[in-house]
Amino acid sequence: MSLNRLVYILVCIVLVGRGNAVAQSPEEILLKSDAVRSPQYDYSVKARIIDIKPGKEDKMALYEVLLKGRDNAIIKTLDPKADRGTSLLMLKYDLWVFMRTISKPLRISLQQRLFGEAANGDIARANFSGDYDPRLLEPDALKGDPCYVLELSAKDNRVTYHKVKLWVKKGNYHPLKAEFFAFSGKLLKVCFYEEFKEILGIIRPTRMILIDPLIKGKRTIIDYVDMKKENFSDKMFTKHHLKRLKY
Amino acid sequence: MTARYRKHIFFLLLIVAASLSDAATIPLSLLKSIQIDQKNDECIIQIEFSQKGPAYKNFILSDPQRLIFDFSRSILPETHLNYPIDCPYIQNIRASQNTKESVRLVLETMNAPEYLIKEVLPGKFKIKIFGENRDVDATYKLRPIFTNEPLNSTNPKSKAITSGSADPGSESFVEVEKIPPVDSTVFENDDTSQNGEGKKIVISGQMRNKTAVRISTPHEVTQIQNRLTLEVTGTFNSRISYNISGLLEYDAVFDLTNNYSELVKEDQEKRLELRDTYFDIGFDHFDVRIGKQQIVWGQAVGVFFADVVNPKNLKEYILPDLEEIRIPVWAIDLEWHVRDSTYEFVFIPFPEFNEFGVVGSEFDFTSKYKAEGIEQRILSSKEPSSGIDNSEFGFRSSTFINGWDTGVFFFHGFDKFPVNYRSILYTPDPTIVVTPEYEKMNILGATFSYELMGGIAKGELIYNSGKYFMVSDFNDLDGVVKKNNFEYLLGFDYTFLDNIDTNIQFMHSMILSYHENILEDEHRLFLSLWVQTSLFDSKLEPELFIIGNLRYTDCMIRPKLTWNVADTLRIILGVDLFLGERKGDFGYFKNKDRVYLLTTYYF
C-alpha cells in the first residue's frame, strides 16, 4: 500500500471516528445517559427529599430505594416516623402500597403522588430508555457545556410524563436538565441534575432539583446517598414480600 | 524516517489535535447586565452574562472592606464600571477585567454583611446581601444599573424556568444552595440493608390517647383510651429476622365516670396483648413466617371481605383501623415464589375467634336478634379444644400477568362468628337459651385487580360452604340451619386532579337455597364510598367513608380530619354516625353516634 493511500485511510479513520463521536444515535445517547444516572445492575440507594415552598417550612422525608433491573423498584419510607413502614412496589407501571395500618398490599396508580413535586415515578423510575423513544433535537449548551438535546416520547400512556426534553452533556453523557410535559404539552416540571460524584466507579448526579414552573420558588430536592450494589432475588419484588421488608 | 513521512505524520497529528481542541474551546461570556433592588435593609444584585455560566470565586478583603467576586471565562464590554448605590450595607459596585478571561466584581461595604451568591440560571447570578431580618423569601423588582442589551431579552434559555410565572419582573431568592447535600449520617439509624448481616435492633412504637363522646343522648364520654404500642425488629443474619410487638392499654372512662357496669369495666378497662410476634426465614424461593401474625387476603378497602383467616376484635364494632381490629393468630405461613406466581400455605394450630363487647358495652351485638316478649339467656361461648382436629389451614395461589393481579384461595377453618344454637325452656317461664358454639366451614375465594382508565378495578368472590344461620321457627330444635352462601365485591379506585383519592365498592351477599324462616336476609346489598385528599401541603387530610345497606337504607358515615402536626405527631378528629332502621347492620347502633379525638405520638 502506498504511503499516500495509508495517510488517506488514517485521515478517514480520524475524521470518521470523530464524526461518530458526534453523530451517535439518540438511543445510544439515552442509554449512556441512563447508565450515568443509575447503575444498570441491582442496587440500593437512600434518598432524602426536601419539599420547598416559599413562605412555608421545608418538609423532609427519607426513603430507601431498591432497584432490580430496569423496571422493578421498592421504595421504603424511613421518615417521617408516622409513615415509617409504608412501602411501595413498582413493577414497570404497576404499583402496590403496603401500610402497617392495613397490613396488606393495595394496588394504586402511578399518578398518586408520593411527596411534594416528586411523583412515584420520579423516585423509582430510573431509566428513560425503557419508557421513552428518543429523538435528537438541535444541540444546546448549559453552564458552558455543549449538550445533546433529546426529545423523549412515552412508549406507554401509563408513563408518568408524556414527553421529556433532556439535556445530556457531550463527552461524558451526564444528564444536566430535563423538562417534563403532560399530554397537553403543558410543562409540568423542570429537573436539574447536580452534585456529580463518583459512585460505584462512575461520576453520577446525586441531586435532582424538581421545579414547578408555575409556582415561583416551589421545588423539590432529591438527594441520593449510600448507593450500593446488590443482588436481589426475584421474590423480593412481589407484593407478597412487602410485609417482610426490614425496617 | 524521510522528510516526506515526517510531513504526513505531522499533518495527521494536526488533524487529531484539531479534533481534540474543538471539543476543548469554549467562548467567553460577555457581561450583559447588572441589576439591583433593595428592600428594607437588604439588597439583591443580579449579574447576567451573555451565555453559559462562568465559574465564580468569592472572598472578602479589608481596608477598605469589600466583597470580591471573580467570574472566570468572561469579559467586560467596557474597560471598567463604577456605580454608587444606595443599599444600607453596600456603597458602591465596581467591575473590571481582572485578567484576560475573568471579570472582577467588587462590592464596597461599610461592614461585613452576611451574603449569599447563587447561579440561578445559566450565566445569571444573584448576590443577596442580608439585613438583620434575613428575609430569605422577599420578592424583588430589579432595576438595571448597567446593561449591554435590552432588559426584556427573549433569551429562550431562561423561559423554561420562568414561563408561566405570574410576575416575571420579580423573583424569589430560593436558597437551594443553603441545603447541603445529604450524607450517610442522616440515615445512621437505618441500617436496613436487605442482604446485610446486621444484627441491629430497631425499637419503635406509638403512644396515643383516644377520647370519644356520644353525640346521641345521653351525651356521655364513652372512651378515654390510652395505649402504648411497642415493636422490636431485628435480624440474626441475612435469612432470619424477627418481630416482636405488643400493646398496653388502659381506658380511664371506667374510673372517671359511672357510664358502664362492672362487667363492661372488667372486659374493656385494661389490655395487655402480644401482637405480631414472629420469625421470618427466607430462602431462595421460599419464605416462612412462624409466630403470631396477620394473614390478609383480599383487595377491599375499609371492609372485611376475603379477610377470612384472622378473627376480629369487634368490641368497638368496625370503627378502629383494620390492622387494630384483626387479632393476630399463631400460624405457619409458607410462601413459594415461582416466576410470576406465589403459592401460599397457612396452618393455624390454635384457632381463635371474634371478640365482642359484653352486654352493656357501647357496641353490644348480643341483643340484635333477641326475640321480643320472651326471656333470653346467653351462655358463654364454647370454644373448641386445642388439637389437630380443630386446627385450620388454607391455600392461596396468586399470579400477576399482563396487568392482572389475580388470586384464588381455599380455607378450611372455623366461622369466626359463633353459631347461636337455641333451645327453649318452658318451665318455670318460657326462656330461650342461646349456646354459642363454633363450627367449621370451607371457604373458596378469588380476588382480582386491574388497572383500567387510569384507575384500579378490583373484585373479590367468596363461596362459604356450610355456614350456619339462625331461624325464627321455634319448632326448629336447635334454632339454626346450615346453608351455603355466596358473596362478591366490585370496586374501583381513582385519583382525581392528582390529589383526591376515591374508592367506590358494591357488595352483595346471598344465601343459597334460602327459606323464609332464616333470620338473616336472603340478599344483603351494600355500597361504600371513600374519599381522601390533602390540603396545605398534606398538613391536613380530610377523609370520608360512607357505607350503606341498600335494603334497609341504613348507613354509617365517618368523616374525619387528620392534622399532621409534626413528623412524629398526628391528631385525628372524627365523627361516627349511624343512620337508618334498627334492623340494619348500621342502624342498629343509631343511638351510638360519637365524636372522637385521637392523638398519636410516634417514636
mmCIF file of C-alpha atoms in Angstrom, chain A residues 63-64 66 73-78 83-90 95-100 104-106 108 114 239 241-247, chain B residues 194:
data_model
loop_
_atom_site.group_PDB
_atom_site.id
_atom_site.type_symbol
_atom_site.label_atom_id
_atom_site.label_comp_id
_atom_site.label_asym_id
_atom_site.label_seq_id
_atom_site.Cartn_x
_atom_site.Cartn_y
_atom_site.Cartn_z
ATOM 1 C CA TYR A 63 -36.583 6.797 51.751
ATOM 2 C CA GLU A 64 -34.620 3.749 50.813
ATOM 3 C CA LEU A 66 -34.201 -0.817 45.996
ATOM 4 C CA ALA A 73 -38.321 -0.904 42.355
ATOM 5 C CA ILE A 74 -39.257 -0.797 46.023
ATOM 6 C CA ILE A 75 -39.475 2.481 47.920
ATOM 7 C CA LYS A 76 -39.360 2.150 51.702
ATOM 8 C CA THR A 77 -40.434 5.088 53.838
ATOM 9 C CA LEU A 78 -37.972 5.704 56.668
ATOM 10 C CA ASP A 83 -45.248 6.906 57.849
ATOM 11 C CA ARG A 84 -42.317 4.612 58.587
ATOM 12 C CA GLY A 85 -43.127 1.129 57.414
ATOM 13 C CA THR A 86 -45.012 2.233 54.315
ATOM 14 C CA SER A 87 -43.546 0.583 51.234
ATOM 15 C CA LEU A 88 -44.191 0.964 47.524
ATOM 16 C CA LEU A 89 -43.567 -1.725 44.959
ATOM 17 C CA MET A 90 -43.256 -0.785 41.283
ATOM 18 C CA LEU A 95 -47.791 -0.152 41.707
ATOM 19 C CA TRP A 96 -48.708 -1.501 45.165
ATOM 20 C CA VAL A 97 -48.520 0.219 48.515
ATOM 21 C CA PHE A 98 -48.178 -1.553 51.853
ATOM 22 C CA MET A 99 -49.088 0.292 55.015
ATOM 23 C CA ARG A 100 -48.857 -1.014 58.546
ATOM 24 C CA LYS A 104 -51.968 -5.883 53.117
ATOM 25 C CA PRO A 105 -50.657 -4.577 49.788
ATOM 26 C CA LEU A 106 -53.091 -2.296 47.947
ATOM 27 C CA ILE A 108 -52.612 2.017 43.304
ATOM 28 C CA LEU A 114 -45.604 10.284 46.895
ATOM 29 C CA LYS A 239 -46.438 -7.738 46.553
ATOM 30 C CA HIS A 241 -42.860 -9.772 50.090
ATOM 31 C CA LEU A 242 -43.749 -6.226 51.072
ATOM 32 C CA LYS A 243 -44.801 -7.336 54.537
ATOM 33 C CA ARG A 244 -41.353 -8.908 55.039
ATOM 34 C CA LEU A 245 -39.267 -5.840 54.255
ATOM 35 C CA LYS A 246 -36.929 -4.996 57.081
ATOM 36 C CA TYR A 247 -37.104 -1.573 58.651
ATOM 37 C CA GLN B 194 -31.920 -6.296 52.818
#
